[in-house]
């Protein structure tokens, strides 16, 4: 049986494309980012933000908001025992077994991922699938990079996209409705699908990441991949602490900048973002990876934001105090991870750039895609020479910047 992880530190991207909820001056919530009923958390500046780990169906700026009751998407199994921590559209917490067992058995060719190559949260799951050698065990469908009014769609005619090879549907929302015909909540990627039970196992990226890390070891291609642990017990406290502020100020921070509807909200978000990047730069002066000599899930979660930064967030989301290539250590670190064990093969810049610039019409009304920048992720970085004395305590700490 899958043993599902403890609730992850982040609950994914903001709502409305990769949805953010922004409170403008005077406390008015911009309806483009509104969630119908999901609880909000306040950050250190007092702004509210949506915490939800998936890329959503609703394109911001096209007059759409969350449909139905807007509760968190959920996972369940056919017997009726739902996964711990998920909520049905009416907001009720799904029950779980006493020991936390999910009721799903790890099997080859039983499970399937629905992803967007543009989405940084879905991208995480593809990286772990690659690192663990599960490409022949867990199949994948890729939605169209263009997020239209009808939500994520399948398009076998566009390069890098696929038709729905499992359920033969046209839109991702139809996959959710196969799992529960009356479902009318948010439609998000990634989705881990059970082909045997024809239902959604999980749609929270941080939890899918940990499922792939630990539950399919019997099916890894090599012993090295089987033994790879991206969430090692002796570093979990440090990983969780880093994940928390990296999510708040960087992963979600770029969206808080891009979706800000007031100067006050933008200024607060962009200051937090670059303070956090400055902290990462200092940490990486002493360590090859965020927690030491070995890559962990904390690095993967940061990587998917960094690799999009100079091509998208710097211009499109006005995160333009510095570029990633202006940070000596972060730029080397980004190339180091890109060049690791096929991770670069999971990066599709055509999908990434086209998606943001052509789907966010409230930011880029004419859908014009910029020509640059030219980035060489395969250039020499020399970070492999770095080693940390593991007998010494962690460098850089995990507190907020």
XYZ file of C-alpha atoms in Angstrom, residues 16-323:
308
model
C -6.307 31.582 -11.528
C -3.803 29.913 -13.881
C -1.193 29.238 -11.214
C -3.480 31.177 -9.071
C -2.687 33.893 -6.690
C -5.011 35.624 -4.322
C -3.998 39.212 -3.856
C -5.426 41.677 -1.380
C -5.234 45.211 -2.688
C -5.286 48.429 -0.712
C -8.479 48.707 1.237
C -8.830 44.954 1.608
C -10.675 44.339 -1.682
C -9.972 40.961 -3.207
C -9.519 41.059 -6.952
C -12.269 38.695 -8.224
C -9.952 37.284 -10.867
C -8.038 35.567 -8.097
C -10.962 34.688 -5.856
C -11.478 31.290 -4.291
C -15.003 30.454 -3.279
C -14.438 28.785 0.068
C -10.847 27.653 0.553
C -9.157 29.092 3.658
C -6.429 31.658 3.195
C -3.169 32.145 5.017
C -1.569 35.487 5.803
C 2.055 36.106 5.022
C 4.443 38.206 7.083
C 3.293 41.374 5.306
C -0.353 40.753 6.092
C -1.290 39.933 2.497
C -3.506 36.934 1.923
C -2.346 34.269 -0.460
C -3.903 31.100 -1.774
C -2.017 27.999 -0.748
C -2.794 25.255 -3.139
C -0.190 23.089 -4.924
C -1.548 22.757 -8.370
C -1.914 24.663 -11.616
C -5.531 25.527 -12.104
C -8.054 25.449 -14.869
C -9.068 29.086 -14.705
C -7.143 31.553 -16.869
C -6.750 34.839 -15.044
C -8.111 37.936 -16.667
C -10.755 36.292 -18.830
C -13.620 36.915 -16.502
C -13.397 33.510 -14.875
C -13.129 32.523 -11.251
C -13.339 29.224 -9.516
C -16.395 27.208 -10.351
C -18.696 25.455 -7.950
C -17.876 25.606 -4.280
C -14.162 25.940 -4.959
C -12.995 23.533 -2.255
C -9.670 21.816 -2.635
C -9.612 19.038 -5.208
C -9.512 15.656 -3.634
C -8.286 12.127 -4.076
C -10.113 8.932 -3.375
C -10.171 5.210 -3.937
C -13.007 3.088 -5.251
C -13.823 1.557 -1.859
C -14.743 5.018 -0.571
C -11.736 5.579 1.684
C -10.376 8.975 0.718
C -6.871 10.256 1.116
C -6.019 12.060 4.297
C -6.021 15.841 4.134
C -8.004 16.315 0.921
C -11.329 18.091 0.735
C -14.353 17.405 -1.418
C -16.006 20.282 -3.287
C -18.315 20.920 -0.332
C -15.282 21.473 1.886
C -15.615 18.269 3.946
C -12.348 16.579 4.840
C -12.159 13.134 3.308
C -11.815 10.293 5.828
C -8.647 8.230 5.964
C -7.602 4.919 7.351
C -6.270 5.005 10.881
C -2.709 4.174 9.910
C -2.658 6.615 6.988
C -2.536 3.876 4.336
C -4.026 4.999 1.042
C -5.380 1.702 -0.216
C -3.455 1.998 -3.505
C -0.840 -0.644 -4.347
C 2.352 0.230 -6.220
C 2.208 -1.615 -9.540
C 3.879 -1.231 -12.911
C 1.748 0.405 -15.625
C -1.193 1.021 -13.300
C -0.683 4.748 -12.736
C -0.616 7.705 -15.085
C 0.379 11.365 -14.787
C -1.502 14.222 -16.397
C 0.817 17.243 -16.562
C 1.530 20.574 -18.189
C 5.144 21.118 -19.218
C 4.609 24.830 -18.552
C 3.552 24.363 -14.928
C 6.379 24.458 -12.360
C 4.392 22.311 -9.920
C 3.664 19.596 -12.489
C 7.285 19.845 -13.621
C 8.419 18.645 -10.178
C 6.699 15.306 -10.675
C 8.301 14.745 -14.076
C 11.745 15.380 -12.614
C 11.269 12.806 -9.849
C 9.843 10.313 -12.344
C 13.012 10.811 -14.411
C 15.438 10.624 -11.479
C 13.825 7.458 -10.128
C 13.786 5.738 -13.530
C 9.998 5.330 -13.630
C 9.365 6.395 -17.230
C 8.344 2.862 -18.251
C 6.297 2.338 -15.062
C 4.177 5.502 -14.893
C 2.860 6.831 -18.209
C 2.263 10.521 -18.965
C -0.080 12.755 -20.938
C 0.823 16.400 -21.596
C -1.877 19.049 -21.966
C -1.710 21.903 -24.442
C 0.441 24.814 -23.289
C -2.312 27.273 -24.249
C -4.805 27.559 -21.409
C -8.063 28.607 -23.010
C -11.479 29.495 -21.681
C -12.399 25.809 -21.407
C -9.355 25.005 -19.296
C -6.527 22.540 -19.813
C -7.057 20.670 -23.087
C -5.437 17.753 -24.879
C -3.972 18.457 -28.301
C -2.073 15.769 -30.150
C -1.385 18.145 -33.039
C 0.860 20.551 -31.122
C 4.540 19.714 -30.593
C 5.232 18.273 -27.153
C 1.535 17.824 -26.342
C -0.422 14.573 -26.401
C -3.972 13.364 -26.786
C -5.516 11.691 -23.750
C -4.239 8.162 -24.305
C -5.943 6.742 -21.212
C -9.494 8.099 -21.126
C -9.810 9.599 -24.626
C -11.095 12.920 -23.286
C -10.758 16.381 -24.795
C -10.371 18.396 -21.596
C -8.777 17.693 -18.228
C -12.023 18.613 -16.461
C -13.525 15.474 -17.992
C -10.915 13.396 -16.166
C -12.079 14.833 -12.854
C -15.654 14.038 -13.828
C -14.751 10.425 -14.583
C -13.513 10.194 -11.000
C -16.658 11.894 -9.698
C -19.408 12.840 -12.160
C -20.805 15.591 -9.934
C -17.430 17.261 -9.331
C -17.503 21.011 -10.046
C -14.436 22.276 -8.220
C -11.072 23.422 -9.510
C -9.342 21.528 -12.330
C -5.605 21.371 -11.776
C -2.385 19.674 -12.847
C -0.585 17.498 -11.978
C -2.954 14.558 -11.587
C -1.875 11.051 -10.586
C -4.464 8.731 -12.113
C -5.231 5.076 -11.306
C -5.972 3.290 -14.589
C -7.215 0.190 -12.768
C -9.776 1.922 -10.526
C -10.338 4.795 -12.982
C -9.976 7.462 -10.365
C -7.696 10.250 -9.164
C -5.121 9.094 -6.633
C -3.633 12.504 -5.873
C -3.462 15.975 -7.408
C -1.082 17.685 -4.969
C 2.358 18.035 -6.562
C 4.396 17.983 -3.355
C 2.718 14.746 -2.267
C 3.016 13.092 -5.676
C 6.703 13.990 -5.552
C 7.106 12.054 -2.305
C 5.000 9.122 -3.531
C 7.275 8.727 -6.558
C 10.347 9.136 -4.376
C 9.549 6.286 -1.996
C 6.714 4.010 -3.133
C 7.948 2.670 -6.479
C 11.483 1.658 -5.545
C 10.820 -1.956 -6.588
C 10.349 -0.730 -10.159
C 13.340 1.620 -10.539
C 15.597 0.851 -13.487
C 18.855 0.772 -11.521
C 20.020 0.229 -7.964
C 21.293 3.807 -7.943
C 17.811 5.097 -8.754
C 16.250 2.759 -6.202
C 18.584 4.033 -3.492
C 18.122 7.685 -4.387
C 16.172 9.348 -1.579
C 15.109 12.925 -2.179
C 13.588 13.222 1.291
C 16.125 11.523 3.597
C 15.137 11.105 7.220
C 18.175 12.873 8.615
C 17.500 16.019 6.555
C 13.706 16.182 6.685
C 13.456 18.947 9.259
C 15.869 21.104 7.280
C 14.169 20.303 3.952
C 10.742 21.164 5.353
C 12.005 24.447 6.785
C 13.651 25.467 3.498
C 10.574 24.428 1.521
C 8.395 26.678 3.643
C 10.111 29.972 2.970
C 11.185 29.085 -0.583
C 7.554 28.370 -1.413
C 6.305 31.535 0.271
C 8.833 33.992 -1.086
C 10.090 32.429 -4.350
C 7.797 29.719 -5.809
C 4.655 31.640 -4.912
C 6.478 34.955 -4.633
C 6.909 35.396 -8.379
C 3.135 35.038 -8.819
C 2.433 37.517 -6.048
C 4.584 39.951 -8.001
C 3.020 39.189 -11.367
C -0.576 39.135 -10.181
C -0.322 42.140 -7.859
C -3.120 44.640 -8.344
C -1.617 47.443 -6.272
C 1.818 49.035 -5.976
C 1.864 48.231 -2.258
C 1.237 44.530 -2.862
C 3.841 44.379 -5.646
C 6.499 46.200 -3.630
C 6.080 43.874 -0.662
C 6.202 40.745 -2.813
C 9.175 41.767 -4.941
C 11.239 42.800 -1.914
C 10.561 39.450 -0.250
C 11.415 37.630 -3.468
C 14.839 39.186 -3.918
C 15.690 38.968 -0.227
C 14.998 35.252 -0.500
C 17.113 34.922 -3.653
C 19.949 36.787 -1.914
C 19.701 34.269 0.918
C 19.841 31.354 -1.537
C 22.916 32.928 -3.143
C 24.669 33.049 0.237
C 23.691 29.469 1.101
C 25.016 28.168 -2.216
C 28.381 29.820 -1.644
C 29.003 27.194 1.026
C 27.046 24.194 -0.260
C 26.503 22.497 -3.607
C 22.819 21.947 -2.819
C 20.423 23.579 -0.381
C 20.952 21.020 2.375
C 24.469 19.759 1.647
C 26.247 17.429 -0.785
C 23.195 15.632 -2.167
C 20.228 16.787 -4.232
C 16.895 16.674 -2.389
C 13.287 17.604 -3.075
C 14.066 21.123 -1.828
C 16.383 21.594 -4.807
C 13.826 20.239 -7.271
C 11.114 22.524 -5.930
C 13.384 25.566 -6.267
C 14.756 24.502 -9.663
C 11.409 24.609 -11.442
C 11.017 28.278 -10.520
C 14.625 29.227 -11.271
C 14.632 27.660 -14.733
C 11.613 29.805 -15.694
C 12.859 32.993 -14.080
C 14.924 34.806 -16.712
C 12.708 33.755 -19.634
C 9.375 34.530 -17.985
C 9.219 35.925 -14.467
C 11.879 38.612 -14.932
C 9.843 40.361 -17.638
C 6.323 38.967 -17.544
C 5.923 39.178 -13.751
C 8.112 42.305 -13.305
C 10.676 40.414 -11.191
C 13.409 42.490 -12.744
C 15.733 43.682 -10.006
C 18.180 40.983 -11.109
C 18.276 37.982 -13.423
